[in-house]
């Protein structure tokens, strides 16, 4: 392996070297056809094979059930902040949605959704984005079209190590920064309901009952864990498709994109190809369970140092929800000692480590009026 700079960037982030080498090898001539994926028609059979392979690898790695559709869209995670309400807020007449706001990204998503319906933050105000509000304090609205949360808040380093219980309401998860970093049970069926299913209850009617299916929709930009920027994966349950508001831009309409196999317009072909290589790498390296082990190990190395540093390094995040993807910390004291932090970053840079400078907003107060 060529020695490369140690890139701690949250995303775009480091890619496996074997992926970069394969992309390099295939850049002028993909699979003997004499052209690059960069030049290939998205309607060609070669590209069709690439997009279909990417989908089947994803289905395999996450064990995605058949009643979920997989889309490869443009517009990034931010595009989904709009696409989610545009497609789902009309699921119920009241056009309202519940949001759990644990950091910058869920706050932005909630703000965007306000354009299309009534948005309610379901928990009491928090002073800072350093923890997940106690689930027993959430007041979920039974007539909400969906419940939204961000599974890993990239800037604040707050990660859910559990799946929120929504009493049957459609659950939407932004997994942009922890996608495929661990296994996910896409359609988690509760034990009790499995029993009722065995006892002969009709699945279709149960589907609408409390607690049957956990995830309605999962989305994730590729540039953090599964590739490069340009493509966003959307995994959406079939019965939620086809309810878009009339003002929904056609490229964000899940129904249109499902019908066109994500090819309504020219997709980000190269980004999808890179994703297929990363997914193959994940598969060859033990799949999502192995990724979880690796991520636990990697993040523990840093948290252990922070915990043993006698306050020299400080991580403000509650230990129950510390992210395995992004570890925010200050050097010197809680608010950070700027001179020491500068020294730390210079020392890191001399050792070939980049993108360690955190986001200034990590310790900013949570301002509910931002939502
Ligand atoms: N959600 C999360 C959790 C993110 O970390 C980011 C990007 N940092 C986004 C959404 C927005 O993604 P994009 O830049 O692809 O629009």
PDB file of C-alpha atoms and ligand atoms in Angstrom, residues 10-11 75-79 81 105 148 150 152-155 174-177 219 221-224 232, ligand 1:
ATOM      1  CA  UNK A  10     -16.167  13.394   7.881  1.00  0.00           C
ATOM      2  CA  UNK A  11     -17.109  13.413   4.228  1.00  0.00           C
ATOM      3  CA  UNK A  75     -29.270  16.511  -4.528  1.00  0.00           C
ATOM      4  CA  UNK A  76     -27.354  15.064  -1.581  1.00  0.00           C
ATOM      5  CA  UNK A  77     -28.625  14.541   1.935  1.00  0.00           C
ATOM      6  CA  UNK A  78     -29.879  18.131   1.776  1.00  0.00           C
ATOM      7  CA  UNK A  79     -32.003  17.256  -1.253  1.00  0.00           C
ATOM      8  CA  UNK A  81     -34.446  17.241   3.580  1.00  0.00           C
ATOM      9  CA  UNK A 105     -28.534  18.219  10.411  1.00  0.00           C
ATOM     10  CA  UNK A 148     -37.904  11.999  11.492  1.00  0.00           C
ATOM     11  CA  UNK A 150     -30.860  11.846  12.216  1.00  0.00           C
ATOM     12  CA  UNK A 152     -25.699  10.204  13.399  1.00  0.00           C
ATOM     13  CA  UNK A 153     -25.277  13.943  13.816  1.00  0.00           C
ATOM     14  CA  UNK A 154     -22.023  14.481  11.978  1.00  0.00           C
ATOM     15  CA  UNK A 155     -21.112  17.870  13.430  1.00  0.00           C
ATOM     16  CA  UNK A 174     -31.017  10.273   7.904  1.00  0.00           C
ATOM     17  CA  UNK A 175     -28.133   7.792   7.932  1.00  0.00           C
ATOM     18  CA  UNK A 176     -25.847   9.958   5.806  1.00  0.00           C
ATOM     19  CA  UNK A 177     -22.932   9.663   8.168  1.00  0.00           C
ATOM     20  CA  UNK A 219     -31.496   7.960   3.166  1.00  0.00           C
ATOM     21  CA  UNK A 221     -25.387  10.572   0.899  1.00  0.00           C
ATOM     22  CA  UNK A 222     -22.599   8.334  -0.387  1.00  0.00           C
ATOM     23  CA  UNK A 223     -19.607  10.532   0.326  1.00  0.00           C
ATOM     24  CA  UNK A 224     -19.095   9.506   3.921  1.00  0.00           C
ATOM     25  CA  UNK A 232     -27.711   9.668  -2.384  1.00  0.00           C
TER      26      UNK A 232
HETATM   27  N1  LIG B   1     -27.140  14.716   6.873  1.00  0.00           N
HETATM   28  C1  LIG B   1     -26.004  14.479   7.545  1.00  0.00           C
HETATM   29  C2  LIG B   1     -26.063  13.655   8.786  1.00  0.00           C
HETATM   30  C3  LIG B   1     -24.792  15.007   7.069  1.00  0.00           C
HETATM   31  O1  LIG B   1     -23.664  14.772   7.728  1.00  0.00           O
HETATM   32  C4  LIG B   1     -24.788  15.765   5.888  1.00  0.00           C
HETATM   33  C5  LIG B   1     -23.522  16.315   5.288  1.00  0.00           C
HETATM   34  N2  LIG B   1     -22.498  16.568   6.091  1.00  0.00           N
HETATM   35  C6  LIG B   1     -25.999  16.010   5.251  1.00  0.00           C
HETATM   36  C7  LIG B   1     -27.165  15.448   5.752  1.00  0.00           C
HETATM   37  C8  LIG B   1     -26.074  16.856   4.022  1.00  0.00           C
HETATM   38  O2  LIG B   1     -25.555  16.148   2.975  1.00  0.00           O
HETATM   39  P1  LIG B   1     -25.173  16.816   1.576  1.00  0.00           P
HETATM   40  O3  LIG B   1     -24.000  17.682   1.801  1.00  0.00           O
HETATM   41  O4  LIG B   1     -24.888  15.616   0.729  1.00  0.00           O
HETATM   42  O5  LIG B   1     -26.365  17.584   1.123  1.00  0.00           O
END
